[in-house]
Amino acid sequence: MRAISIALWGAAIVVAALTFQKVYAAEDYTLIERNKIHNANKKRPAAGCFIPTQHGVFVAINKHHNDIQLPMGKANTGEKPRDAARRETFEEIGIDVMVLQLVHTAIQGRRIYLYLCKPIHRIKFLQRIPTSTKHYFRSTSVGKVIILNPNSMVDQNLEPVETPWRYHTDKALLIELWNDWAKGRQLR
């Protein structure tokens, strides 16, 4: 009887060990799959628009952080950077644009694409109207849209803008791009 009991316990331990390995393997597989998904989200590129005018560049002022930022954001899964730039620009500053050409790429934790863009419709006003009608837009993070001269740091009304930049490299980049655009140089 004792031999049968030991044999049964031994079989139970083997079954338990095999079951544990299967469960562990299944959990490990799930963690691996979750990491793949998480890493894929981390690697999605960001894209945005450089929208120059004769007075400056369209930028947004974030209402939560009170900083200047370009209209830019992460691409959705499977979305091309050009399409992400157009979508993000409309979502953030309410301007529907035609994406013309790539003017800058960088890697800052993810690949970033900045495109020269042109508004499709004439812009008549820059004040945000928080409605949900089809003619206007609602943004959760942008408080104000301005045209900023990056050299003199004045807005379209020639008012000084003392708001800090969200990313310190954006100011130098915008100065370079805007000066090249203003002088009629071909943007790369």
Coordinates of N, CA and C in Angstrom, one line a residue:
M1 N 0.8 -1.2 0.0 CA 0.0 0.0 0.0 C 0.9 1.3 0.0
R2 N 1.9 1.2 0.8 CA 2.8 2.3 0.9 C 3.5 2.6 -0.5
A3 N 3.8 1.5 -1.2 CA 4.4 1.7 -2.5 C 3.5 2.4 -3.5
I4 N 2.2 2.0 -3.4 CA 1.2 2.6 -4.3 C 1.0 4.1 -4.0
S5 N 1.0 4.4 -2.7 CA 0.9 5.8 -2.2 C 2.1 6.6 -2.7
I6 N 3.3 6.1 -2.6 CA 4.5 6.8 -3.0 C 4.4 7.0 -4.5
A7 N 4.0 6.0 -5.2 CA 3.9 6.0 -6.7 C 2.8 7.1 -7.1
L8 N 1.7 7.2 -6.4 CA 0.7 8.2 -6.7 C 1.2 9.6 -6.4
W9 N 1.8 9.7 -5.3 CA 2.4 11.0 -4.9 C 3.4 11.5 -6.0
G10 N 4.2 10.5 -6.4 CA 5.3 10.8 -7.4 C 4.6 11.2 -8.7
A11 N 3.6 10.5 -9.1 CA 2.8 10.9 -10.3 C 2.2 12.2 -10.2
A12 N 1.7 12.5 -9.0 CA 1.0 13.8 -8.8 C 2.0 15.0 -8.9
I13 N 3.2 14.7 -8.3 CA 4.3 15.7 -8.4 C 4.7 16.0 -9.8
V14 N 4.8 14.9 -10.6 CA 5.2 15.0 -12.0 C 4.1 15.8 -12.8
V15 N 2.9 15.4 -12.5 CA 1.8 16.1 -13.2 C 1.8 17.6 -12.8
A16 N 1.9 17.9 -11.5 CA 2.0 19.3 -11.0 C 3.1 20.0 -11.6
A17 N 4.3 19.4 -11.7 CA 5.4 20.1 -12.3 C 5.2 20.4 -13.8
L18 N 4.6 19.4 -14.5 CA 4.3 19.6 -15.9 C 3.2 20.7 -16.1
T19 N 2.2 20.7 -15.2 CA 1.2 21.7 -15.3 C 1.8 23.1 -15.0
F20 N 2.6 23.2 -13.9 CA 3.3 24.4 -13.6 C 4.1 25.0 -14.8
Q21 N 4.8 24.1 -15.5 CA 5.6 24.5 -16.6 C 4.7 25.0 -17.7
K22 N 3.6 24.4 -17.9 CA 2.7 24.8 -19.0 C 2.1 26.2 -18.6
V23 N 1.7 26.3 -17.3 CA 1.1 27.6 -16.9 C 2.2 28.7 -17.0
Y24 N 3.4 28.4 -16.5 CA 4.5 29.3 -16.6 C 4.8 29.7 -18.0
A25 N 4.8 28.7 -18.9 CA 5.1 29.0 -20.3 C 4.0 29.8 -20.9
A26 N 2.8 29.6 -20.5 CA 1.6 30.4 -21.0 C 1.7 31.8 -20.5
E27 N 2.1 32.0 -19.2 CA 2.2 33.3 -18.7 C 3.4 34.0 -19.3
D28 N 4.5 33.3 -19.5 CA 5.7 33.8 -20.1 C 5.4 34.3 -21.5
Y29 N 4.7 33.5 -22.3 CA 4.3 33.8 -23.6 C 3.4 35.1 -23.6
T30 N 2.5 35.2 -22.7 CA 1.7 36.4 -22.6 C 2.5 37.6 -22.3
L31 N 3.4 37.5 -21.4 CA 4.3 38.6 -21.1 C 5.2 39.0 -22.3
I32 N 5.6 38.0 -23.0 CA 6.4 38.3 -24.2 C 5.5 39.0 -25.2
E33 N 4.3 38.5 -25.4 CA 3.4 39.2 -26.4 C 3.1 40.6 -25.9
R34 N 2.8 40.7 -24.6 CA 2.6 42.1 -24.1 C 3.8 43.0 -24.3
N35 N 5.0 42.5 -24.1 CA 6.2 43.3 -24.4 C 6.3 43.7 -25.8
K36 N 6.0 42.7 -26.7 CA 6.0 43.0 -28.1 C 5.1 44.2 -28.5
I37 N 3.9 44.1 -27.9 CA 2.9 45.1 -28.2 C 3.3 46.4 -27.6
H38 N 3.8 46.4 -26.3 CA 4.3 47.6 -25.7 C 5.5 48.2 -26.5
N39 N 6.4 47.4 -26.9 CA 7.6 47.9 -27.6 C 7.1 48.4 -29.0
A40 N 6.1 47.8 -29.6 CA 5.7 48.3 -30.9 C 5.1 49.7 -30.7
N41 N 4.3 49.9 -29.6 CA 3.7 51.2 -29.4 C 4.8 52.2 -29.1
K42 N 5.9 51.9 -28.4 CA 7.0 52.8 -28.2 C 7.7 53.2 -29.5
K43 N 7.7 52.3 -30.4 CA 8.5 52.5 -31.7 C 7.6 53.2 -32.7
R44 N 6.4 53.5 -32.5 CA 5.6 54.2 -33.5 C 6.2 55.6 -33.7
P45 N 6.3 56.0 -34.9 CA 6.9 57.3 -35.1 C 6.0 58.5 -34.7
A46 N 6.6 59.6 -34.5 CA 5.8 60.8 -34.3 C 6.0 61.7 -35.6
A47 N 4.9 62.4 -35.9 CA 5.0 63.2 -37.1 C 4.2 64.5 -36.9
G48 N 4.6 65.6 -37.6 CA 4.0 66.8 -37.4 C 4.3 67.7 -38.6
C49 N 3.7 69.0 -38.5 CA 3.8 69.9 -39.6 C 4.5 71.2 -39.3
F50 N 5.3 71.7 -40.2 CA 5.9 73.0 -40.2 C 5.1 73.8 -41.2
I51 N 4.3 74.8 -40.6 CA 3.4 75.5 -41.5 C 3.8 77.0 -41.5
P52 N 4.6 77.4 -42.4 CA 5.1 78.8 -42.4 C 4.1 79.7 -43.1
T53 N 4.2 81.0 -42.7 CA 3.4 82.1 -43.3 C 4.4 83.2 -43.5
Q54 N 4.0 84.3 -44.1 CA 4.9 85.5 -44.2 C 5.2 86.1 -42.9
H55 N 4.4 85.8 -41.8 CA 4.6 86.4 -40.5 C 5.3 85.5 -39.5
G56 N 5.3 84.2 -39.8 CA 5.9 83.3 -38.8 C 5.4 81.8 -39.1
V57 N 5.4 81.0 -38.1 CA 5.1 79.6 -38.1 C 3.9 79.3 -37.2
F58 N 3.0 78.5 -37.7 CA 1.9 78.1 -36.8 C 2.4 77.2 -35.7
V59 N 2.1 77.5 -34.4 CA 2.5 76.7 -33.3 C 1.3 76.7 -32.3
A60 N 1.4 75.8 -31.4 CA 0.3 75.7 -30.4 C 0.9 76.0 -29.0
I61 N 0.1 76.5 -28.1 CA 0.6 76.7 -26.7 C -0.3 75.8 -25.9
N62 N 0.4 74.8 -25.3 CA -0.2 73.8 -24.5 C -0.9 74.4 -23.2
K63 N -2.1 74.1 -23.0 CA -2.8 74.8 -21.9 C -2.5 74.1 -20.5
H64 N -2.0 72.9 -20.5 CA -1.6 72.2 -19.3 C -0.2 72.6 -18.8
H65 N 0.7 72.6 -19.8 CA 2.1 72.9 -19.4 C 2.6 74.3 -19.8
N66 N 1.7 75.1 -20.4 CA 2.0 76.4 -20.9 C 3.3 76.5 -21.6
D67 N 3.5 75.7 -22.6 CA 4.7 75.7 -23.4 C 4.3 75.7 -24.9
I68 N 5.3 76.2 -25.7 CA 5.1 76.2 -27.2 C 5.5 74.8 -27.7
Q69 N 4.6 74.4 -28.6 CA 4.9 73.1 -29.3 C 4.4 73.1 -30.7
L70 N 5.1 72.3 -31.5 CA 4.7 72.1 -32.9 C 3.4 71.2 -32.9
P71 N 2.6 71.4 -34.0 CA 1.5 70.4 -34.1 C 2.1 69.0 -34.5
M72 N 2.1 68.1 -33.5 CA 2.8 66.9 -33.7 C 2.3 65.8 -32.8
G73 N 2.4 64.6 -33.2 CA 2.0 63.5 -32.3 C 2.3 62.1 -32.9
K74 N 2.0 61.1 -32.1 CA 2.4 59.7 -32.5 C 1.4 59.2 -33.6
A75 N 2.0 58.5 -34.5 CA 1.2 57.8 -35.6 C 0.4 56.7 -34.9
N76 N -0.8 56.5 -35.5 CA -1.5 55.3 -35.0 C -0.9 54.0 -35.6
T77 N -1.2 52.9 -35.1 CA -0.6 51.6 -35.6 C -1.0 51.5 -37.1
G78 N 0.0 51.3 -37.9 CA -0.2 51.1 -39.3 C -0.3 52.4 -40.1
E79 N -0.3 53.5 -39.5 CA -0.5 54.8 -40.1 C 0.8 55.3 -40.6
K80 N 0.9 55.8 -41.8 CA 2.1 56.4 -42.4 C 2.4 57.8 -41.8
P81 N 3.6 58.1 -41.6 CA 4.0 59.4 -41.0 C 3.3 60.6 -41.7
R82 N 3.2 60.6 -43.0 CA 2.6 61.8 -43.7 C 1.1 61.9 -43.2
D83 N 0.4 60.8 -43.1 CA -1.0 60.8 -42.7 C -1.1 61.2 -41.3
A84 N -0.2 60.7 -40.4 CA -0.2 61.1 -39.0 C 0.1 62.6 -38.9
A85 N 1.0 63.2 -39.7 CA 1.2 64.6 -39.6 C 0.0 65.4 -39.9
R86 N -0.8 65.0 -40.9 CA -2.0 65.7 -41.3 C -3.0 65.6 -40.2
R87 N -3.2 64.4 -39.7 CA -4.2 64.1 -38.7 C -3.9 64.9 -37.4
E88 N -2.7 64.7 -37.0 CA -2.3 65.4 -35.7 C -2.4 66.9 -35.8
T89 N -2.1 67.5 -37.0 CA -2.2 68.9 -37.1 C -3.6 69.4 -37.0
F90 N -4.5 68.6 -37.6 CA -5.9 69.0 -37.5 C -6.4 68.8 -36.1
E91 N -6.0 67.7 -35.5 CA -6.5 67.4 -34.1 C -6.0 68.5 -33.1
E92 N -4.8 68.9 -33.3 CA -4.2 69.8 -32.3 C -4.5 71.3 -32.6
I93 N -4.4 71.7 -33.8 CA -4.7 73.1 -34.1 C -5.8 73.4 -35.0
G94 N -6.5 72.4 -35.5 CA -7.7 72.6 -36.2 C -7.5 73.1 -37.7
I95 N -6.3 72.9 -38.2 CA -6.1 73.3 -39.6 C -5.9 72.0 -40.4
D96 N -6.7 72.0 -41.5 CA -6.6 70.9 -42.4 C -5.5 71.3 -43.4
V97 N -4.5 70.4 -43.5 CA -3.3 70.8 -44.4 C -3.0 69.8 -45.5
M98 N -2.3 70.2 -46.5 CA -1.7 69.4 -47.5 C -0.3 69.2 -47.1
V99 N 0.1 67.9 -47.0 CA 1.5 67.6 -46.6 C 2.3 67.7 -47.9
L100 N 3.3 68.5 -47.9 CA 4.1 68.7 -49.1 C 5.4 67.9 -49.2
Q101 N 6.3 68.2 -48.3 CA 7.6 67.4 -48.3 C 8.2 67.3 -46.9
L102 N 9.0 66.3 -46.8 CA 9.7 66.0 -45.5 C 10.8 67.0 -45.4
V103 N 10.9 67.8 -44.3 CA 11.9 68.8 -44.1 C 12.9 68.4 -42.9
H104 N 12.5 67.5 -42.1 CA 13.4 67.2 -41.0 C 13.0 65.8 -40.4
T105 N 14.1 65.0 -40.0 CA 13.9 63.8 -39.3 C 14.8 63.8 -38.1
A106 N 14.4 63.1 -37.1 CA 15.2 63.0 -35.9 C 14.9 61.8 -35.1
I107 N 15.7 61.4 -34.2 CA 15.4 60.3 -33.3 C 15.6 60.8 -31.9
Q108 N 14.5 60.8 -31.2 CA 14.5 61.2 -29.8 C 13.6 60.2 -29.0
G109 N 14.1 59.0 -28.9 CA 13.4 57.9 -28.3 C 12.5 57.2 -29.3
R110 N 12.1 57.9 -30.3 CA 11.3 57.4 -31.5 C 11.7 58.2 -32.7
R111 N 11.4 57.7 -33.9 CA 11.7 58.5 -35.1 C 10.7 59.6 -35.2
I112 N 11.1 60.8 -35.5 CA 10.3 62.0 -35.7 C 10.4 62.5 -37.1
Y113 N 9.2 62.7 -37.7 CA 9.1 63.3 -39.1 C 8.5 64.6 -39.0
L114 N 9.1 65.6 -39.6 CA 8.5 67.0 -39.7 C 8.4 67.3 -41.2
Y115 N 7.1 67.6 -41.6 CA 6.8 67.9 -43.0 C 6.5 69.4 -43.2
L116 N 6.9 69.9 -44.3 CA 6.4 71.2 -44.8 C 4.9 71.0 -45.2
C117 N 4.0 71.8 -44.6 CA 2.6 71.7 -44.9 C 2.0 73.0 -45.2
K118 N 0.9 72.9 -46.0 CA 0.2 74.1 -46.4 C -1.3 74.0 -46.1
P119 N -1.9 75.0 -45.4 CA -3.3 74.9 -45.1 C -4.1 74.7 -46.4
I120 N -5.1 73.9 -46.4 CA -6.0 73.6 -47.5 C -6.9 74.8 -47.7
H121 N -7.4 75.3 -46.6 CA -8.4 76.4 -46.6 C -7.8 77.6 -46.0
R122 N -8.3 78.8 -46.5 CA -7.8 80.0 -46.0 C -8.1 80.1 -44.5
I123 N -7.2 80.6 -43.7 CA -7.4 80.7 -42.2 C -7.9 82.1 -42.0
K124 N -9.1 82.2 -41.4 CA -9.7 83.5 -41.1 C -9.5 84.0 -39.7
F125 N -9.3 83.1 -38.8 CA -9.1 83.5 -37.4 C -8.3 82.4 -36.7
L126 N -7.7 82.8 -35.6 CA -6.9 81.8 -34.8 C -7.4 81.5 -33.5
Q127 N -8.6 82.0 -33.1 CA -9.1 81.8 -31.8 C -9.8 80.4 -31.8
R128 N -9.6 79.6 -30.7 CA -10.2 78.3 -30.6 C -11.7 78.5 -30.2
I129 N -12.6 77.8 -30.8 CA -14.0 77.8 -30.4 C -14.3 76.4 -29.9
P130 N -14.5 76.3 -28.6 CA -14.8 74.9 -28.1 C -16.2 74.4 -28.3
T131 N -16.4 74.0 -29.6 CA -17.7 73.4 -29.9 C -17.4 72.1 -30.5
S132 N -18.5 71.3 -30.8 CA -18.2 70.0 -31.4 C -18.9 70.0 -32.8
T133 N -19.2 71.1 -33.4 CA -19.8 71.1 -34.7 C -18.7 70.7 -35.7
K134 N -19.2 70.4 -36.9 CA -18.2 69.9 -37.9 C -17.3 71.0 -38.4
H135 N -17.6 72.3 -38.2 CA -16.8 73.4 -38.7 C -15.7 73.8 -37.7
Y136 N -15.8 73.4 -36.5 CA -14.7 73.7 -35.5 C -14.2 72.4 -34.9
F137 N -13.3 72.5 -34.0 CA -12.7 71.4 -33.4 C -12.5 71.6 -31.9
R138 N -12.2 70.5 -31.2 CA -12.0 70.6 -29.8 C -10.7 69.9 -29.5
S139 N -9.8 70.5 -28.8 CA -8.6 69.9 -28.4 C -8.5 69.8 -26.9
T140 N -7.9 68.7 -26.4 CA -7.8 68.6 -25.0 C -6.6 69.2 -24.4
S141 N -5.6 69.4 -25.2 CA -4.3 69.9 -24.6 C -3.9 71.3 -25.1
V142 N -4.4 71.7 -26.3 CA -3.9 73.0 -26.8 C -4.8 74.1 -26.3
G143 N -4.2 75.2 -25.8 CA -5.0 76.3 -25.3 C -5.1 77.4 -26.3
K144 N -4.1 77.6 -27.1 CA -4.1 78.7 -28.1 C -3.2 78.3 -29.3
V145 N -3.6 78.8 -30.4 CA -2.8 78.6 -31.6 C -2.4 80.0 -32.1
I146 N -1.1 80.2 -32.3 CA -0.6 81.5 -32.8 C 0.3 81.3 -34.0
I147 N 0.6 82.4 -34.7 CA 1.6 82.4 -35.7 C 2.8 83.1 -35.0
L148 N 3.9 82.4 -34.9 CA 5.1 82.8 -34.1 C 6.2 83.1 -35.1
N149 N 6.8 84.3 -34.9 CA 8.1 84.6 -35.6 C 9.2 84.0 -34.7
P150 N 9.8 82.9 -35.1 CA 10.8 82.3 -34.2 C 12.0 83.1 -33.9
N151 N 12.3 84.1 -34.8 CA 13.5 84.9 -34.6 C 13.3 86.0 -33.6
S152 N 12.1 86.7 -33.7 CA 11.9 87.8 -32.8 C 11.0 87.4 -31.6
M153 N 10.4 86.2 -31.6 CA 9.5 85.7 -30.6 C 8.3 86.6 -30.4
V154 N 7.7 87.1 -31.5 CA 6.5 87.8 -31.4 C 5.4 87.1 -32.2
D155 N 4.1 87.3 -31.8 CA 3.1 86.6 -32.5 C 2.6 87.4 -33.7
Q156 N 1.4 87.0 -34.3 CA 0.9 87.6 -35.4 C 0.4 89.1 -35.2
N157 N 0.2 89.4 -33.9 CA -0.2 90.7 -33.5 C 1.0 91.6 -33.0
L158 N 2.2 91.1 -33.2 CA 3.4 91.7 -32.8 C 3.6 91.8 -31.3
E159 N 2.8 90.9 -30.6 CA 2.9 90.8 -29.1 C 4.1 89.9 -28.8
P160 N 4.9 90.3 -27.8 CA 6.0 89.4 -27.4 C 5.4 88.1 -26.8
V161 N 6.1 87.0 -27.2 CA 5.7 85.7 -26.6 C 6.9 85.2 -25.7
E162 N 6.6 85.1 -24.4 CA 7.6 84.7 -23.5 C 7.4 83.3 -23.0
T163 N 6.5 82.6 -23.6 CA 6.2 81.2 -23.2 C 7.4 80.3 -23.6
P164 N 7.8 79.4 -22.7 CA 8.9 78.5 -23.0 C 8.6 77.5 -24.0
W165 N 9.6 76.9 -24.7 CA 9.4 75.9 -25.7 C 9.2 74.5 -25.0
R166 N 8.4 73.7 -25.5 CA 8.3 72.3 -24.9 C 9.6 71.6 -25.1
Y167 N 10.2 71.6 -26.2 CA 11.4 70.9 -26.5 C 12.4 72.0 -26.9
H168 N 13.5 72.1 -26.2 CA 14.5 73.2 -26.4 C 15.1 73.2 -27.8
T169 N 15.1 72.0 -28.5 CA 15.6 72.0 -29.9 C 14.7 72.5 -30.9
D170 N 13.4 72.6 -30.6 CA 12.4 73.1 -31.6 C 12.6 74.5 -32.0
K171 N 13.0 75.4 -31.1 CA 13.2 76.8 -31.4 C 14.3 77.0 -32.5
A172 N 15.5 76.3 -32.3 CA 16.6 76.4 -33.2 C 16.2 75.8 -34.6
L173 N 15.5 74.7 -34.5 CA 15.0 74.1 -35.8 C 14.1 75.0 -36.5
L174 N 13.1 75.6 -35.8 CA 12.1 76.4 -36.5 C 12.8 77.7 -37.0
I175 N 13.8 78.2 -36.3 CA 14.5 79.4 -36.8 C 15.2 79.1 -38.2
E176 N 15.8 77.9 -38.2 CA 16.6 77.5 -39.4 C 15.6 77.2 -40.5
L177 N 14.5 76.5 -40.3 CA 13.6 76.2 -41.3 C 12.8 77.4 -41.8
W178 N 12.4 78.3 -40.9 CA 11.7 79.5 -41.3 C 12.5 80.4 -42.1
N179 N 13.8 80.6 -41.6 CA 14.7 81.5 -42.4 C 14.9 81.0 -43.8
D180 N 15.1 79.7 -43.9 CA 15.3 79.1 -45.2 C 14.1 79.3 -46.1
W181 N 12.9 79.0 -45.5 CA 11.7 79.2 -46.3 C 11.5 80.7 -46.6
A182 N 11.7 81.6 -45.7 CA 11.5 83.0 -46.0 C 12.4 83.5 -47.1
K183 N 13.6 83.0 -47.2 CA 14.6 83.4 -48.2 C 14.4 82.7 -49.5
G184 N 13.3 81.8 -49.6 CA 13.0 81.1 -50.8 C 14.0 80.0 -51.1
R185 N 14.7 79.5 -50.1 CA 15.6 78.4 -50.3 C 14.8 77.1 -50.3
Q186 N 15.3 76.2 -51.0 CA 14.7 74.9 -51.1 C 14.9 74.2 -49.7
L187 N 13.8 73.8 -49.1 CA 14.0 73.0 -47.8 C 14.3 71.6 -48.2
R188 N 15.3 71.0 -47.4 CA 15.8 69.7 -47.8 C 14.7 68.6 -47.8

